[in-house]
Amino acid sequence: MTLRARLHRQLHIGSWPNGKLTGLNVFVVWVILAALLVGIVATEPAIRLPYQGEILIAEFIFGLVFLLEYAGRIFAAPEREGPGSPWQKRWRFIFSPIGLIDLVVVVVSLAPFFVANAAVLRVIRLLRIVSIMKFSRFSAAMREIGAALRERSYDLLVCATLALVLVLLGAAGLYWVEGDLQPEQFGSIPRALWWAVITLTTVGYGDAYPVTALGRLIGSAVAIGGVLLVALPTGIVAAAFSDAMQRRREAMARALEEMEGAGLE
Amino acid sequence: MTLRARLHRQLHIGSWPNGKLTGLNVFVVWVILAALLVGIVATEPAIRLPYQGEILIAEFIFGLVFLLEYAGRIFAAPEREGPGSPWQKRWRFIFSPIGLIDLVVVVVSLAPFFVANAAVLRVIRLLRIVSIMKFSRFSAAMREIGAALRERSYDLLVCATLALVLVLLGAAGLYWVEGDLQPEQFGSIPRALWWAVITLTTVGYGDAYPVTALGRLIGSAVAIGGVLLVALPTGIVAAAFSDAMQRRREAMARALEEMEGAGLE
Amino acid sequence: MTLRARLHRQLHIGSWPNGKLTGLNVFVVWVILAALLVGIVATEPAIRLPYQGEILIAEFIFGLVFLLEYAGRIFAAPEREGPGSPWQKRWRFIFSPIGLIDLVVVVVSLAPFFVANAAVLRVIRLLRIVSIMKFSRFSAAMREIGAALRERSYDLLVCATLALVLVLLGAAGLYWVEGDLQPEQFGSIPRALWWAVITLTTVGYGDAYPVTALGRLIGSAVAIGGVLLVALPTGIVAAAFSDAMQRRREAMARALEEMEGAGLE
Amino acid sequence: MTLRARLHRQLHIGSWPNGKLTGLNVFVVWVILAALLVGIVATEPAIRLPYQGEILIAEFIFGLVFLLEYAGRIFAAPEREGPGSPWQKRWRFIFSPIGLIDLVVVVVSLAPFFVANAAVLRVIRLLRIVSIMKFSRFSAAMREIGAALRERSYDLLVCATLALVLVLLGAAGLYWVEGDLQPEQFGSIPRALWWAVITLTTVGYGDAYPVTALGRLIGSAVAIGGVLLVALPTGIVAAAFSDAMQRRREAMARALEEMEGAGLE
């Protein structure tokens, strides 16, 4: 087998749920996670300032690994299935969404070594977290879940509409009842909407809450409605999720059977 | 086909889940959403004051569209199924709940151009959000869900009773334990009830919370009871919801089969 | 039919889910609810003081109704099924749990007219909410749910143990990390336990929260663990609940069938 | 039967779900719970200082019971199934995880009587709560649940990844929008992550919350995403849990059948 073919096999994402992630892929996953961690931690001044040197070195190494991985993927692209000359396949990879993400991550990772402007650097540093999108390579399962949720999109839309009506009525009610009393919190429907969403999702920060008897009655209704409304998407999403997983397992079992059947003959 | 028949077909809400919403209906849906958005945003002084002119123009356009839609529905009413002379059908639409909602929305949308009193205008502006009720035209699915929940109304009543008892006992307990300590929060059972509802629904604003050991024991019991009690309606509502959707799909499949069967013969 | 038999039939709680609540029972249910409401509202000084007279009259009427109902139940007790002389049956009712609750409610409702001591009155007023226990007459459904939950008591015990371990570890962790920093909130494990319970149940008042990086890591673990742990009882309770309701309906259908079978022969 | 055999039977944890916990085991469970309670309560200065003597005596008694239990288990170890000489079995128990936990609990319980250093004592006092790990003897059911969750580990990993992405995007968004406005809360991504986790789990302490319109939009998205994301593990964990219990009951029923079958022959 040529070096290119071996590299392609190493970089290719196999059917991971079966645990067939290659050694190189595992390494890249760890580097992505490490780059994310360093990128996040580096936004904290209490850490960035004393460890400026170490962070720079780590970012350079991550950038280098991503650059090498990107180059390797371009080099090995001709091994991909499908028609076309080697260079056509390479260009196709470069301009595919996943290829563009890889390029952006390389550029963002290595930019601090070529750009000096502090304001630009701050934005670039923030863009670092796009490296999490490199994980979209492993998104087969998510695509299935997405498809399952889309099948139930009508049900979820009904839920969303009910939630919207409840949130709107609650916000309009508190704007009406306490708009003059707490203008900062309920002085307009958009302001009251923030309170209504935070109550309906049962988060309840406590930065805004009704203080009159009527306002508390409306607030109680929104809180209780929130508990009931949480039940609807929970049921739908949970059913959709377990459906998707079920189908996935069945498809896998069928594929396994066929492989064994082929082996027996 | 006459213009009236074509207009009726355009305005009629078909079986939307199949994606048969006509172009005119889609347009009206977008206008309702836009009118709602403008109506909500216009209550915020920071936006209303600088953009007073733009909001007036937008509201006039929305009112005009709703007026034309209302006139169109009255004009096309004779095309509806059922007995009666054209004018009988028109009056029946005008006095139907959905017809009255349409009328109120038209009046409320165009009122600012005929009324000058500021206090009256503020109420009218708030009434704007009734335009969300125009969506009740699409409520076939919700009616089914409502029927499914009604079937389980006995179970939900048992849940509600358990929740009521827990809330009452918790409120009475904190009134007893901390009524003298925090009179503003727990000085009477109605005041303590606000705390109990906000705790049971796990919202937890933090405007009222027990500070004594015994009060915290009662508070913990209400919080844990809340988690367990949330489980009951979640299970019931989710089951009812998935039932309703299941029946809906079966009914649709049967209707489709019959249509195909009729086509074959 | 004698007056006593007719009274017994009126007071007896039939199979309510079928909607067989008699007129007298419906009246008593409303009086219980009204007495509860007045008892709750009367604890609020802002209402009690201006409406003292009206509240007294209402309480006297409720007490009278409960007294008449209690006398009626004693009078009609001999109509109950089972062996024993009329007076034996009466004493059995008087000393049954439900009979004692009825007596306590009568005494508590009429006490303000015979007792003058303010401190005693305050306790009696609080005891008013025991009238909610009169509803235990309708507890057939709850008894079934209780039985269903008892069947799964082992599963729920495992959940409770997991929750206890998580709460304890979280509280011990914050006592260790922030005990010296926030002695009021985390100065001892019992104090930290309050925070841990309020976090695990996702209530989150905000009266206590970690402020150090390590404390926040522990707090995040408790919050995430809380979301996962809520899932366990939700699943168990929901399944137990839907089981109980299923069995209830089947039993009812069987009883109906037998009645019809008996009618046909 | 020898004393050793009888002691082993008393100390051995039978199939507890069937209610076959021996009298000695029940006693040890209560002592563990009491030791835990005293250990927790003793960290509260308001209780520790006035009751110092009573706590010391209680701790001595608990330590003695644990010492006797530990000695008994070592003494009875040769009765365990499996090959090896009596002392080999004893050493195997002493160095097994559960044996080491028992030893640590004995040492930690009796240490205050041999150590005088206050700082060391404080750590030892905190270690007292490891006595909860003595319960791991009863962990047969938890091991099954753990196995069931491991089977679905791929699904749970997908959930965790989705949650991670949502939390990261939310935190990065608020760092970007309100980092300069509220540096204490959102001045770095690690700080914003604390807010994001507490919002996604719907705890919502209220120590950090967005104040700008854009920040509130992001906050609403995280809160709503949290409600939807809670639905996924709820569905998965609940299904896994009910599966595990189902299998457990079936295995028990089969074992019972076999025992009866063996008895009949």
PDB file of C-alpha atoms in Angstrom, chain A residues 2-204:
ATOM      1  CA  THR A   2       1.323   3.445  -0.820  1.00  0.00           C
ATOM      2  CA  LEU A   3       1.997   6.068   1.863  1.00  0.00           C
ATOM      3  CA  ARG A   4      -0.920   8.115   0.487  1.00  0.00           C
ATOM      4  CA  ALA A   5      -3.360   5.223   0.831  1.00  0.00           C
ATOM      5  CA  ARG A   6      -2.157   4.497   4.344  1.00  0.00           C
ATOM      6  CA  LEU A   7      -2.495   8.185   5.307  1.00  0.00           C
ATOM      7  CA  HIS A   8      -6.012   8.276   3.867  1.00  0.00           C
ATOM      8  CA  ARG A   9      -7.016   5.213   5.873  1.00  0.00           C
ATOM      9  CA  GLN A  10      -5.610   6.825   9.031  1.00  0.00           C
ATOM     10  CA  LEU A  11      -7.414  10.143   8.453  1.00  0.00           C
ATOM     11  CA  HIS A  12     -10.734   8.646   7.336  1.00  0.00           C
ATOM     12  CA  ILE A  13     -13.512   8.615   9.964  1.00  0.00           C
ATOM     13  CA  GLY A  14     -14.705   5.008  10.106  1.00  0.00           C
ATOM     14  CA  SER A  15     -17.887   3.845  11.700  1.00  0.00           C
ATOM     15  CA  TRP A  16     -16.880   5.266  15.044  1.00  0.00           C
ATOM     16  CA  PRO A  17     -19.712   3.901  17.214  1.00  0.00           C
ATOM     17  CA  ASN A  18     -18.054   0.479  16.692  1.00  0.00           C
ATOM     18  CA  GLY A  19     -14.892   1.919  18.169  1.00  0.00           C
ATOM     19  CA  LYS A  20     -12.998   1.973  14.881  1.00  0.00           C
ATOM     20  CA  LEU A  21     -11.457   5.423  15.338  1.00  0.00           C
ATOM     21  CA  THR A  22      -7.872   5.219  14.029  1.00  0.00           C
ATOM     22  CA  GLY A  23      -4.902   6.271  16.145  1.00  0.00           C
ATOM     23  CA  LEU A  24      -4.310   9.434  14.102  1.00  0.00           C
ATOM     24  CA  ASN A  25      -7.958  10.442  14.479  1.00  0.00           C
ATOM     25  CA  VAL A  26      -7.823   9.956  18.243  1.00  0.00           C
ATOM     26  CA  PHE A  27      -4.713  12.175  18.316  1.00  0.00           C
ATOM     27  CA  VAL A  28      -6.442  14.908  16.271  1.00  0.00           C
ATOM     28  CA  VAL A  29      -9.514  14.759  18.541  1.00  0.00           C
ATOM     29  CA  TRP A  30      -7.308  15.316  21.600  1.00  0.00           C
ATOM     30  CA  VAL A  31      -5.479  18.190  19.892  1.00  0.00           C
ATOM     31  CA  ILE A  32      -8.836  19.831  19.020  1.00  0.00           C
ATOM     32  CA  LEU A  33      -9.993  19.492  22.638  1.00  0.00           C
ATOM     33  CA  ALA A  34      -6.674  20.846  23.949  1.00  0.00           C
ATOM     34  CA  ALA A  35      -6.786  23.779  21.487  1.00  0.00           C
ATOM     35  CA  LEU A  36     -10.363  24.543  22.603  1.00  0.00           C
ATOM     36  CA  LEU A  37      -9.364  24.417  26.268  1.00  0.00           C
ATOM     37  CA  VAL A  38      -6.352  26.698  25.759  1.00  0.00           C
ATOM     38  CA  GLY A  39      -8.443  29.040  23.602  1.00  0.00           C
ATOM     39  CA  ILE A  40     -11.108  29.294  26.320  1.00  0.00           C
ATOM     40  CA  VAL A  41      -8.731  29.632  29.252  1.00  0.00           C
ATOM     41  CA  ALA A  42      -6.631  32.225  27.404  1.00  0.00           C
ATOM     42  CA  THR A  43      -9.551  34.688  27.466  1.00  0.00           C
ATOM     43  CA  GLU A  44      -9.212  34.900  31.271  1.00  0.00           C
ATOM     44  CA  PRO A  45      -6.801  37.790  32.055  1.00  0.00           C
ATOM     45  CA  ALA A  46      -5.768  36.196  35.377  1.00  0.00           C
ATOM     46  CA  ILE A  47      -4.338  33.273  33.377  1.00  0.00           C
ATOM     47  CA  ARG A  48      -3.385  34.915  30.067  1.00  0.00           C
ATOM     48  CA  LEU A  49      -1.058  37.526  31.542  1.00  0.00           C
ATOM     49  CA  PRO A  50       1.255  35.331  33.694  1.00  0.00           C
ATOM     50  CA  TYR A  51       1.379  32.461  31.151  1.00  0.00           C
ATOM     51  CA  GLN A  52       1.565  34.511  27.935  1.00  0.00           C
ATOM     52  CA  GLY A  53       4.653  32.654  26.698  1.00  0.00           C
ATOM     53  CA  GLU A  54       3.330  29.167  27.369  1.00  0.00           C
ATOM     54  CA  ILE A  55       0.027  29.971  25.676  1.00  0.00           C
ATOM     55  CA  LEU A  56       1.805  31.293  22.583  1.00  0.00           C
ATOM     56  CA  ILE A  57       3.890  28.116  22.299  1.00  0.00           C
ATOM     57  CA  ALA A  58       0.856  25.862  22.792  1.00  0.00           C
ATOM     58  CA  GLU A  59      -1.121  27.808  20.157  1.00  0.00           C
ATOM     59  CA  PHE A  60       1.794  27.516  17.720  1.00  0.00           C
ATOM     60  CA  ILE A  61       1.949  23.740  18.212  1.00  0.00           C
ATOM     61  CA  PHE A  62      -1.834  23.352  17.773  1.00  0.00           C
ATOM     62  CA  GLY A  63      -1.718  25.523  14.637  1.00  0.00           C
ATOM     63  CA  LEU A  64       1.127  23.405  13.263  1.00  0.00           C
ATOM     64  CA  VAL A  65      -0.761  20.147  13.910  1.00  0.00           C
ATOM     65  CA  PHE A  66      -3.862  21.547  12.208  1.00  0.00           C
ATOM     66  CA  LEU A  67      -1.730  22.746   9.274  1.00  0.00           C
ATOM     67  CA  LEU A  68      -0.108  19.326   8.891  1.00  0.00           C
ATOM     68  CA  GLU A  69      -3.507  17.595   9.185  1.00  0.00           C
ATOM     69  CA  TYR A  70      -4.944  19.966   6.555  1.00  0.00           C
ATOM     70  CA  ALA A  71      -2.005  19.373   4.213  1.00  0.00           C
ATOM     71  CA  GLY A  72      -2.303  15.616   4.782  1.00  0.00           C
ATOM     72  CA  ARG A  73      -6.006  15.638   3.963  1.00  0.00           C
ATOM     73  CA  ILE A  74      -5.343  17.573   0.721  1.00  0.00           C
ATOM     74  CA  PHE A  75      -2.496  15.195  -0.168  1.00  0.00           C
ATOM     75  CA  ALA A  76      -4.644  12.083   0.528  1.00  0.00           C
ATOM     76  CA  ALA A  77      -7.832  13.426  -1.093  1.00  0.00           C
ATOM     77  CA  PRO A  78      -7.277  11.503  -4.390  1.00  0.00           C
ATOM     78  CA  GLU A  79      -7.811   8.262  -2.441  1.00  0.00           C
ATOM     79  CA  ARG A  80     -11.449   9.222  -1.839  1.00  0.00           C
ATOM     80  CA  GLU A  81     -14.137   7.301  -3.651  1.00  0.00           C
ATOM     81  CA  GLY A  82     -15.843   8.854  -6.659  1.00  0.00           C
ATOM     82  CA  PRO A  83     -14.866   9.983 -10.156  1.00  0.00           C
ATOM     83  CA  GLY A  84     -12.432  12.738 -11.106  1.00  0.00           C
ATOM     84  CA  SER A  85      -8.695  13.283 -11.477  1.00  0.00           C
ATOM     85  CA  PRO A  86      -6.528  13.563  -8.296  1.00  0.00           C
ATOM     86  CA  TRP A  87      -6.440  17.359  -8.490  1.00  0.00           C
ATOM     87  CA  GLN A  88     -10.192  17.612  -9.092  1.00  0.00           C
ATOM     88  CA  LYS A  89     -10.732  15.594  -5.911  1.00  0.00           C
ATOM     89  CA  ARG A  90      -8.305  17.807  -4.034  1.00  0.00           C
ATOM     90  CA  TRP A  91     -10.114  21.007  -5.095  1.00  0.00           C
ATOM     91  CA  ARG A  92     -13.432  19.388  -4.254  1.00  0.00           C
ATOM     92  CA  PHE A  93     -12.179  18.708  -0.712  1.00  0.00           C
ATOM     93  CA  ILE A  94     -10.743  22.234  -0.337  1.00  0.00           C
ATOM     94  CA  PHE A  95     -14.059  23.843  -1.262  1.00  0.00           C
ATOM     95  CA  SER A  96     -16.254  21.406   0.694  1.00  0.00           C
ATOM     96  CA  PRO A  97     -17.754  22.842   3.938  1.00  0.00           C
ATOM     97  CA  ILE A  98     -15.574  20.607   6.094  1.00  0.00           C
ATOM     98  CA  GLY A  99     -12.480  21.574   4.093  1.00  0.00           C
ATOM     99  CA  LEU A 100     -13.235  25.285   4.508  1.00  0.00           C
ATOM    100  CA  ILE A 101     -13.696  24.825   8.267  1.00  0.00           C
ATOM    101  CA  ASP A 102     -10.285  23.113   8.397  1.00  0.00           C
ATOM    102  CA  LEU A 103      -8.742  26.047   6.522  1.00  0.00           C
ATOM    103  CA  VAL A 104     -10.364  28.650   8.793  1.00  0.00           C
ATOM    104  CA  VAL A 105      -9.126  26.792  11.887  1.00  0.00           C
ATOM    105  CA  VAL A 106      -5.560  26.696  10.505  1.00  0.00           C
ATOM    106  CA  VAL A 107      -5.648  30.412   9.640  1.00  0.00           C
ATOM    107  CA  VAL A 108      -7.170  31.408  12.995  1.00  0.00           C
ATOM    108  CA  SER A 109      -4.695  29.250  14.910  1.00  0.00           C
ATOM    109  CA  LEU A 110      -1.630  30.651  13.213  1.00  0.00           C
ATOM    110  CA  ALA A 111      -2.846  34.265  12.738  1.00  0.00           C
ATOM    111  CA  PRO A 112      -1.390  35.613  16.042  1.00  0.00           C
ATOM    112  CA  PHE A 113       2.085  35.020  14.586  1.00  0.00           C
ATOM    113  CA  PHE A 114       1.442  37.262  11.582  1.00  0.00           C
ATOM    114  CA  VAL A 115      -0.991  39.891  12.922  1.00  0.00           C
ATOM    115  CA  ALA A 116      -0.013  42.514  15.520  1.00  0.00           C
ATOM    116  CA  ASN A 117      -3.225  44.583  15.835  1.00  0.00           C
ATOM    117  CA  ALA A 118      -4.693  43.916  19.304  1.00  0.00           C
ATOM    118  CA  ALA A 119      -8.366  44.479  18.387  1.00  0.00           C
ATOM    119  CA  VAL A 120      -8.127  42.110  15.413  1.00  0.00           C
ATOM    120  CA  LEU A 121      -6.314  39.585  17.612  1.00  0.00           C
ATOM    121  CA  ARG A 122      -9.145  39.634  20.153  1.00  0.00           C
ATOM    122  CA  VAL A 123     -11.685  38.715  17.482  1.00  0.00           C
ATOM    123  CA  ILE A 124      -9.374  36.007  16.120  1.00  0.00           C
ATOM    124  CA  ARG A 125      -8.893  34.613  19.616  1.00  0.00           C
ATOM    125  CA  LEU A 126     -12.684  34.396  19.967  1.00  0.00           C
ATOM    126  CA  LEU A 127     -12.945  32.679  16.555  1.00  0.00           C
ATOM    127  CA  ARG A 128     -10.685  29.962  17.993  1.00  0.00           C
ATOM    128  CA  ILE A 129     -13.789  28.198  19.282  1.00  0.00           C
ATOM    129  CA  VAL A 130     -14.825  27.456  15.686  1.00  0.00           C
ATOM    130  CA  SER A 131     -12.352  24.584  16.011  1.00  0.00           C
ATOM    131  CA  ILE A 132     -15.219  22.782  17.728  1.00  0.00           C
ATOM    132  CA  MET A 133     -16.789  22.636  14.256  1.00  0.00           C
ATOM    133  CA  LYS A 134     -14.010  20.275  13.188  1.00  0.00           C
ATOM    134  CA  PHE A 135     -16.031  17.738  15.182  1.00  0.00           C
ATOM    135  CA  SER A 136     -18.792  17.977  12.574  1.00  0.00           C
ATOM    136  CA  ARG A 137     -16.814  15.188  10.834  1.00  0.00           C
ATOM    137  CA  PHE A 138     -18.274  12.866  13.477  1.00  0.00           C
ATOM    138  CA  SER A 139     -21.779  14.141  12.897  1.00  0.00           C
ATOM    139  CA  ALA A 140     -23.365  11.038  11.346  1.00  0.00           C
ATOM    140  CA  ALA A 141     -25.380  10.368  14.499  1.00  0.00           C
ATOM    141  CA  MET A 142     -26.445  13.985  14.829  1.00  0.00           C
ATOM    142  CA  ARG A 143     -27.640  14.038  11.247  1.00  0.00           C
ATOM    143  CA  GLU A 144     -29.894  11.052  12.023  1.00  0.00           C
ATOM    144  CA  ILE A 145     -31.239  12.757  15.148  1.00  0.00           C
ATOM    145  CA  GLY A 146     -31.820  15.911  13.129  1.00  0.00           C
ATOM    146  CA  ALA A 147     -33.784  13.895  10.572  1.00  0.00           C
ATOM    147  CA  ALA A 148     -35.852  12.290  13.351  1.00  0.00           C
ATOM    148  CA  LEU A 149     -36.651  15.711  14.839  1.00  0.00           C
ATOM    149  CA  ARG A 150     -37.557  17.061  11.392  1.00  0.00           C
ATOM    150  CA  GLU A 151     -40.123  14.253  11.037  1.00  0.00           C
ATOM    151  CA  ARG A 152     -41.790  15.589  14.187  1.00  0.00           C
ATOM    152  CA  SER A 153     -41.298  19.225  13.234  1.00  0.00           C
ATOM    153  CA  TYR A 154     -45.083  19.750  13.038  1.00  0.00           C
ATOM    154  CA  ASP A 155     -45.556  18.590  16.643  1.00  0.00           C
ATOM    155  CA  LEU A 156     -42.654  20.706  17.832  1.00  0.00           C
ATOM    156  CA  LEU A 157     -44.099  23.705  15.966  1.00  0.00           C
ATOM    157  CA  VAL A 158     -47.402  23.304  17.818  1.00  0.00           C
ATOM    158  CA  CYS A 159     -45.437  23.238  21.119  1.00  0.00           C
ATOM    159  CA  ALA A 160     -43.457  26.307  20.090  1.00  0.00           C
ATOM    160  CA  THR A 161     -46.675  28.141  19.180  1.00  0.00           C
ATOM    161  CA  LEU A 162     -48.279  27.277  22.533  1.00  0.00           C
ATOM    162  CA  ALA A 163     -45.128  28.427  24.323  1.00  0.00           C
ATOM    163  CA  LEU A 164     -45.088  31.641  22.280  1.00  0.00           C
ATOM    164  CA  VAL A 165     -48.731  32.405  23.113  1.00  0.00           C
ATOM    165  CA  LEU A 166     -48.131  31.733  26.830  1.00  0.00           C
ATOM    166  CA  VAL A 167     -44.989  33.880  26.868  1.00  0.00           C
ATOM    167  CA  LEU A 168     -46.733  36.712  25.000  1.00  0.00           C
ATOM    168  CA  LEU A 169     -49.831  36.687  27.201  1.00  0.00           C
ATOM    169  CA  GLY A 170     -47.689  36.564  30.359  1.00  0.00           C
ATOM    170  CA  ALA A 171     -45.474  39.420  29.166  1.00  0.00           C
ATOM    171  CA  ALA A 172     -48.456  41.552  28.061  1.00  0.00           C
ATOM    172  CA  GLY A 173     -50.159  40.837  31.413  1.00  0.00           C
ATOM    173  CA  LEU A 174     -47.177  41.961  33.472  1.00  0.00           C
ATOM    174  CA  TYR A 175     -46.595  44.982  31.234  1.00  0.00           C
ATOM    175  CA  TRP A 176     -50.192  45.954  31.915  1.00  0.00           C
ATOM    176  CA  VAL A 177     -50.182  45.213  35.679  1.00  0.00           C
ATOM    177  CA  GLU A 178     -46.683  46.274  36.754  1.00  0.00           C
ATOM    178  CA  GLY A 179     -45.451  48.375  33.841  1.00  0.00           C
ATOM    179  CA  ASP A 180     -45.746  51.587  35.863  1.00  0.00           C
ATOM    180  CA  LEU A 181     -44.542  49.987  39.106  1.00  0.00           C
ATOM    181  CA  GLN A 182     -41.306  48.437  37.821  1.00  0.00           C
ATOM    182  CA  PRO A 183     -40.582  50.318  34.564  1.00  0.00           C
ATOM    183  CA  GLU A 184     -37.040  48.918  34.393  1.00  0.00           C
ATOM    184  CA  GLN A 185     -38.329  45.308  34.363  1.00  0.00           C
ATOM    185  CA  PHE A 186     -41.838  45.496  32.873  1.00  0.00           C
ATOM    186  CA  GLY A 187     -41.955  48.969  31.226  1.00  0.00           C
ATOM    187  CA  SER A 188     -42.468  47.456  27.759  1.00  0.00           C
ATOM    188  CA  ILE A 189     -43.489  44.088  26.340  1.00  0.00           C
ATOM    189  CA  PRO A 190     -39.958  43.298  25.063  1.00  0.00           C
ATOM    190  CA  ARG A 191     -38.630  43.856  28.608  1.00  0.00           C
ATOM    191  CA  ALA A 192     -41.418  41.750  30.118  1.00  0.00           C
ATOM    192  CA  LEU A 193     -40.678  39.052  27.513  1.00  0.00           C
ATOM    193  CA  TRP A 194     -37.228  38.478  29.066  1.00  0.00           C
ATOM    194  CA  TRP A 195     -38.932  37.798  32.401  1.00  0.00           C
ATOM    195  CA  ALA A 196     -41.537  35.537  30.752  1.00  0.00           C
ATOM    196  CA  VAL A 197     -38.943  33.384  28.922  1.00  0.00           C
ATOM    197  CA  ILE A 198     -36.772  33.009  32.047  1.00  0.00           C
ATOM    198  CA  THR A 199     -39.863  32.009  34.060  1.00  0.00           C
ATOM    199  CA  LEU A 200     -41.343  29.630  31.468  1.00  0.00           C
ATOM    200  CA  THR A 201     -38.039  27.743  31.163  1.00  0.00           C
ATOM    201  CA  THR A 202     -37.994  27.617  35.026  1.00  0.00           C
ATOM    202  CA  VAL A 203     -34.542  29.265  35.087  1.00  0.00           C
ATOM    203  CA  GLY A 204     -35.735  32.132  37.326  1.00  0.00           C
TER     204      GLY A 204
END
